[in-house]
Short mmCIF file of C-alpha atoms in Angstrom, two decimals:
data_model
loop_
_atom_site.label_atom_id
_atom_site.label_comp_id
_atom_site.label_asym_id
_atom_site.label_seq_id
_atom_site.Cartn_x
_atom_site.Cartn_y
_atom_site.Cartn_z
CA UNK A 221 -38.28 -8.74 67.90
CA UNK A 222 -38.45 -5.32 69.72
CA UNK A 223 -37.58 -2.58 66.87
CA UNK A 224 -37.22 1.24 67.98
CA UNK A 225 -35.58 4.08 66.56
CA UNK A 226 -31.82 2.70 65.69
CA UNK A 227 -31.74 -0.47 67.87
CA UNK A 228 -33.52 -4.17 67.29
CA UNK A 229 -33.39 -6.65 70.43
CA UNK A 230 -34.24 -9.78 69.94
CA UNK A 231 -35.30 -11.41 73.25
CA UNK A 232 -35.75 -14.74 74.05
CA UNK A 233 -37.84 -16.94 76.73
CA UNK A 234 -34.77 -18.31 78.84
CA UNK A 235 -33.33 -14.34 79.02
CA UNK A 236 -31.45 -14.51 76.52
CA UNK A 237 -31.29 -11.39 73.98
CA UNK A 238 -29.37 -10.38 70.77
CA UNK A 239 -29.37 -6.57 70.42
CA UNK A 240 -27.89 -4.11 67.51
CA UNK A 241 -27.55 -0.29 67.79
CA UNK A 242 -27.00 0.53 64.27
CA UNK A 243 -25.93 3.96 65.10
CA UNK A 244 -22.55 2.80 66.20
CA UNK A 245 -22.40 -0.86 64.36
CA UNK A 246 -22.41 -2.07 67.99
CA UNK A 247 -24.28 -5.88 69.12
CA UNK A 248 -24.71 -7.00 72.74
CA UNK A 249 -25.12 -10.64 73.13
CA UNK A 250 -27.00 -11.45 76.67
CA UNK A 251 -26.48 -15.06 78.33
CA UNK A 252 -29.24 -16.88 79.51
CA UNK A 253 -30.58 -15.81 82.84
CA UNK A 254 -28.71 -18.54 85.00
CA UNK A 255 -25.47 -17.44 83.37
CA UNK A 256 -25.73 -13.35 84.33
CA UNK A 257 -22.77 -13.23 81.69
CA UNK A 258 -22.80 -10.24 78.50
CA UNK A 259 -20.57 -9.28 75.81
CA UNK A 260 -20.52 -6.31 73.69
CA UNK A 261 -18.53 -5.09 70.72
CA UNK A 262 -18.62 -4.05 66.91
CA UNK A 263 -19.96 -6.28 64.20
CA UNK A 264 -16.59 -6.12 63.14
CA UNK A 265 -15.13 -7.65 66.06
CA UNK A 266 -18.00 -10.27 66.59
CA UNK A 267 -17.36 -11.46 62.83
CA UNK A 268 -13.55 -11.54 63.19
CA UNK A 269 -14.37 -13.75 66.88
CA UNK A 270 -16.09 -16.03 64.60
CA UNK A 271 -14.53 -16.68 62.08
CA UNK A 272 -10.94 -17.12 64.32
CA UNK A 273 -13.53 -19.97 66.00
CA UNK A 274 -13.89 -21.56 62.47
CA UNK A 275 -10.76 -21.33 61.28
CA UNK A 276 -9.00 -23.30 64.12
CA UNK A 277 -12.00 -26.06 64.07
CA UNK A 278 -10.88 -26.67 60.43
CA UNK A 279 -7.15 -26.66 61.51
CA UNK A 280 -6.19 -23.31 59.81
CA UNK A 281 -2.23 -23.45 60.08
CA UNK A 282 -2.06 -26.13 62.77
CA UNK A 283 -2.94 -29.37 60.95
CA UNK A 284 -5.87 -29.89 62.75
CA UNK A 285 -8.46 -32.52 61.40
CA UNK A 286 -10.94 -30.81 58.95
CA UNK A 287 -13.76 -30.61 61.45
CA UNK A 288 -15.96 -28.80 58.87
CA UNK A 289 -16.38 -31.43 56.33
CA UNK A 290 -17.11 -33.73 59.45
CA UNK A 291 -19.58 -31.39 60.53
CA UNK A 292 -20.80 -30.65 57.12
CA UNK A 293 -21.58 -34.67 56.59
CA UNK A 294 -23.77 -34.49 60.07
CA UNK A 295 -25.62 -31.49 58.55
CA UNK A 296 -26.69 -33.50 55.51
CA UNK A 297 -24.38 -31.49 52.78
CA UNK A 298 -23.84 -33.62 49.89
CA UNK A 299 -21.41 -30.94 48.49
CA UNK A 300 -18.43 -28.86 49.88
CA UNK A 301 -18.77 -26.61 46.67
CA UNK A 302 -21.54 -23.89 46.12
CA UNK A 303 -20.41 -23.21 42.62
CA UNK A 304 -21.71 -26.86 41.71
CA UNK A 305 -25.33 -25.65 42.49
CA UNK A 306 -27.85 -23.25 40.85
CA UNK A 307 -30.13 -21.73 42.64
CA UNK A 308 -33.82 -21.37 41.15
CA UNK A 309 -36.49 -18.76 42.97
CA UNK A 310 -40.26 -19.00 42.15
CA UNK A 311 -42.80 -16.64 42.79
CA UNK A 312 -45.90 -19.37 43.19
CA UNK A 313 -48.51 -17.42 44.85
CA UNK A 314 -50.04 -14.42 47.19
CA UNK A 315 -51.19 -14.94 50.84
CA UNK A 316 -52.36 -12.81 53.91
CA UNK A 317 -49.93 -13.41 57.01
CA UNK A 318 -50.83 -11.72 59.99
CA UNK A 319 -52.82 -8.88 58.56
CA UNK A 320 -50.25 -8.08 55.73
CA UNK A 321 -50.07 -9.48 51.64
CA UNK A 322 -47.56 -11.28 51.13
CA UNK A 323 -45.70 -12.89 48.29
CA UNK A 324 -45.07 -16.68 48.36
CA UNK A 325 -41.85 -18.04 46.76
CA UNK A 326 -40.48 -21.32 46.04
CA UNK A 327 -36.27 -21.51 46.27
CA UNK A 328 -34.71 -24.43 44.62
CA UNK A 329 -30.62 -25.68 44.34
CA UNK A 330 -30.02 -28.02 41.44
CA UNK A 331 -28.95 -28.17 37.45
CA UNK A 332 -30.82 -29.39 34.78
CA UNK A 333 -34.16 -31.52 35.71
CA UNK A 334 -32.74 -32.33 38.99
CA UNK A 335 -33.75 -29.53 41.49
CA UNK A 336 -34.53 -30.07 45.92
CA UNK A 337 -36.76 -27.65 47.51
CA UNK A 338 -34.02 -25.29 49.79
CA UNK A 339 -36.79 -23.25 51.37
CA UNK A 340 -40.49 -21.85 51.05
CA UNK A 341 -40.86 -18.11 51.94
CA UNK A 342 -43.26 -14.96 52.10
CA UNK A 343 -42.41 -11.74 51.98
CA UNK A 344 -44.41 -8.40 52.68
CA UNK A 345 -43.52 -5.24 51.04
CA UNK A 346 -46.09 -3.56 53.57
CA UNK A 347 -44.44 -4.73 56.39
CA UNK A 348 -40.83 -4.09 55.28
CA UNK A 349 -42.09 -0.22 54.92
CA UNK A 350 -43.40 -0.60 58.19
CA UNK A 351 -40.44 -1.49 59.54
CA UNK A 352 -37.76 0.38 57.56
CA UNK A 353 -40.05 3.67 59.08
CA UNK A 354 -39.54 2.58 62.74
CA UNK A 355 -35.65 1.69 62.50
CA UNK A 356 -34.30 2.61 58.62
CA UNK A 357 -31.81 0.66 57.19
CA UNK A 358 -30.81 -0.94 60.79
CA UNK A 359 -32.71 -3.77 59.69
CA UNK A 360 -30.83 -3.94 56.73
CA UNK A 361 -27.98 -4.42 58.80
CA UNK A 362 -29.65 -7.29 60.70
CA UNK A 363 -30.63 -9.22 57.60
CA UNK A 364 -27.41 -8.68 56.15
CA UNK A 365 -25.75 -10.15 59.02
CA UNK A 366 -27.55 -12.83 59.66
CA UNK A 367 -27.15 -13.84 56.16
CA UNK A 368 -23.74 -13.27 56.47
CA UNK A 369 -23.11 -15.15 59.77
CA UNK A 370 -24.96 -18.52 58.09
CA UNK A 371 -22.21 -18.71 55.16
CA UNK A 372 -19.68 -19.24 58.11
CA UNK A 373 -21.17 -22.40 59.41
CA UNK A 374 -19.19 -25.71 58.47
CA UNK A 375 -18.52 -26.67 54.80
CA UNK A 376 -20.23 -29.39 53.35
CA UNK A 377 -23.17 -27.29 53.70
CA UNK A 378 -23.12 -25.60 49.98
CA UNK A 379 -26.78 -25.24 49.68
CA UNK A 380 -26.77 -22.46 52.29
CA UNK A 381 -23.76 -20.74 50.81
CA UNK A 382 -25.07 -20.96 47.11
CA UNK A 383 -28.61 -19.50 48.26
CA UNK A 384 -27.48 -16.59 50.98
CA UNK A 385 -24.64 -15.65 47.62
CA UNK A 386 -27.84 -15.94 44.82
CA UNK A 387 -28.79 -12.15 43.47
CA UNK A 388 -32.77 -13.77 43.18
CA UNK A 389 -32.70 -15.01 46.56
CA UNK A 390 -30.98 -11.75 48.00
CA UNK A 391 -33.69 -9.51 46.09
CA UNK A 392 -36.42 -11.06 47.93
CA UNK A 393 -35.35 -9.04 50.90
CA UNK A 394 -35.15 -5.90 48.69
CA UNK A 395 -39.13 -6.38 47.88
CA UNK A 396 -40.27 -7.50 51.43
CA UNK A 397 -39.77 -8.12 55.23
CA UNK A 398 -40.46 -12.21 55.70
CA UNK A 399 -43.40 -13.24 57.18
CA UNK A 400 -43.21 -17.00 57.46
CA UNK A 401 -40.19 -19.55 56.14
CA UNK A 402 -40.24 -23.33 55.80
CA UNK A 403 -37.17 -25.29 55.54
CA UNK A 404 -36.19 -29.10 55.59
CA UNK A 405 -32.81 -29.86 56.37
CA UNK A 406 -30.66 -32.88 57.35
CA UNK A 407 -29.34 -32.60 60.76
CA UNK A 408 -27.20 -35.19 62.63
CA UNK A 409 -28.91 -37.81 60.41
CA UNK A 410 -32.28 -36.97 60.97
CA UNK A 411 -34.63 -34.65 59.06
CA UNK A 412 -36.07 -31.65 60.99
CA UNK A 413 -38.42 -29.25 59.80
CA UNK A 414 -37.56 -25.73 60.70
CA UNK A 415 -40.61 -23.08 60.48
CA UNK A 416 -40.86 -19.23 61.23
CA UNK A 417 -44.05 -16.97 61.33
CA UNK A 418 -44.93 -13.03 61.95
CA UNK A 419 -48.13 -13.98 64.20
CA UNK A 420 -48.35 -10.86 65.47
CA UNK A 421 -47.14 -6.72 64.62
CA UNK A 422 -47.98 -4.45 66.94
CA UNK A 423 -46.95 -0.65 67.79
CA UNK A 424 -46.75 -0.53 72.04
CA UNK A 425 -44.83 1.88 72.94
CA UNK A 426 -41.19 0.03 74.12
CA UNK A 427 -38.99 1.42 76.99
CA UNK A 428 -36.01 1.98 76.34
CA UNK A 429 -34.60 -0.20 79.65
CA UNK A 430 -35.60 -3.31 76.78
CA UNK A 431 -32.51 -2.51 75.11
CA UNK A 432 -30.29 -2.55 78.31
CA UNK A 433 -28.36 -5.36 80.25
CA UNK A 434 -29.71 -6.23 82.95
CA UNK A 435 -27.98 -5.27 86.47
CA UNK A 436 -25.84 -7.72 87.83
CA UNK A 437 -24.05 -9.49 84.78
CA UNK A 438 -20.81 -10.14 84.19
CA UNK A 439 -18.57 -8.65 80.64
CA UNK A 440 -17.33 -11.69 78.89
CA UNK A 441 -13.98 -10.91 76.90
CA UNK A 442 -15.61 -12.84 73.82
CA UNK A 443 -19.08 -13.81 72.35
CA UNK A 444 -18.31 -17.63 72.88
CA UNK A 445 -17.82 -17.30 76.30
CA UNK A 446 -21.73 -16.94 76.89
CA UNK A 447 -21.56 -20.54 75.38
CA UNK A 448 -19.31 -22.43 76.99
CA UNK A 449 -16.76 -22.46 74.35
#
């Protein structure tokens, strides 16, 4: 993640790049580098795109087979209603990630004695003031919608929209940047374990060419497009 002044990019081995200016609310999504394809637009518009894309999967107004509670059953959900889960987050420790103190939480969905680990996560106040002084509340924006964006994923997964709607779990991003997750989840009937880490902050200076498209690509008239769908 390349963070300067108003704009995060987020590039990725293959070419591929996710960038915000949070001075205008604009986002650039970059296709891989065998596709030379872009789009660019509001958040707005990229949130309206996607949930158009959701709302015909699960046949909204043209009686087409609920493809979210299909999708939902290859995720692993075992409910297609958040308000049947609680969510329960546990501060269970301190730890040093990458140079910075962290605290180490425990989240939980359940009722009663009957509780499943949803996700373990650190947080570092030190590096979320680091941060918030290179780019402000532009990564607000970016943690807001990416939270956002995962509650607009298929139903049947209510764990994820119980957690990302909890006032504990959302605090946790009020006291710190995150520094490492670790999640188990039930994908396409088989268990994967999904882990991210800080391993490294530095402060290299970053030109600003990192937050342009590179010459030669194509405007795609929506986000999908750079997908194949």
């Amino acid at each position: 993640m390349l963070l300067k002044e108003n704009q995060i990019s987020i590039p990725s081995a293959d070419g591929s790049q996710m960038m915000i200016e949070c001075g205008t609310g604009e986002m650039t999504f970059v296709a891989p580098a065998s596709v030379k394809r872009y789009w660019k637009g509001t958040i707005d518009e990229f949130q309206s795109a996607l949930g158009g894309m959701f709302g015909q999967a699960q046949g909204a107004g043209g009686g087409m087979p609920d493809m979210g509670k299909a999708l939902g059953g290859l995720f692993g959900g075992e409910s297609d209603d958040p308000d049947e889960l609680n969510v329960r987050v546990t501060k269970v420790g301190d730890e040093t990630i990458a140079g910075y103190e962290s605290e180490h939480y425990l989240v939980e969905t359940g009722d009663g004695n009957d509780w499943e680990t949803y996700e373990e996560i650190w947080i570092s106040g030190d590096l979320l003031r680091d941060v918030l002084t290179e780019v402000g509340e532009c990564i607000e924006m970016a943690l807001s919608l990416g939270q956002e964006l995962s509650t607009m994923g298929p139903s049947g997964m209510a764990d994820v929209t119980a957690v990302l709607a909890s006032p504990d779990y959302q605090a946790l991003f009020g006291r710190g940047y995150p520094v490492r997750s670790e999640r188990t989840m039930q994908m396409f009937g088989m268990t994967m374990d999904m882990s991210t880490e800080v391993v490294e902050v530095n402060d290299d200076s970053i030109p600003d060419s990192a937050f342009d498209v590179p010459s030669g690509y194509q405007r795609a008239e929506s986000p999908f497009e750079l997908f194949g769908m």
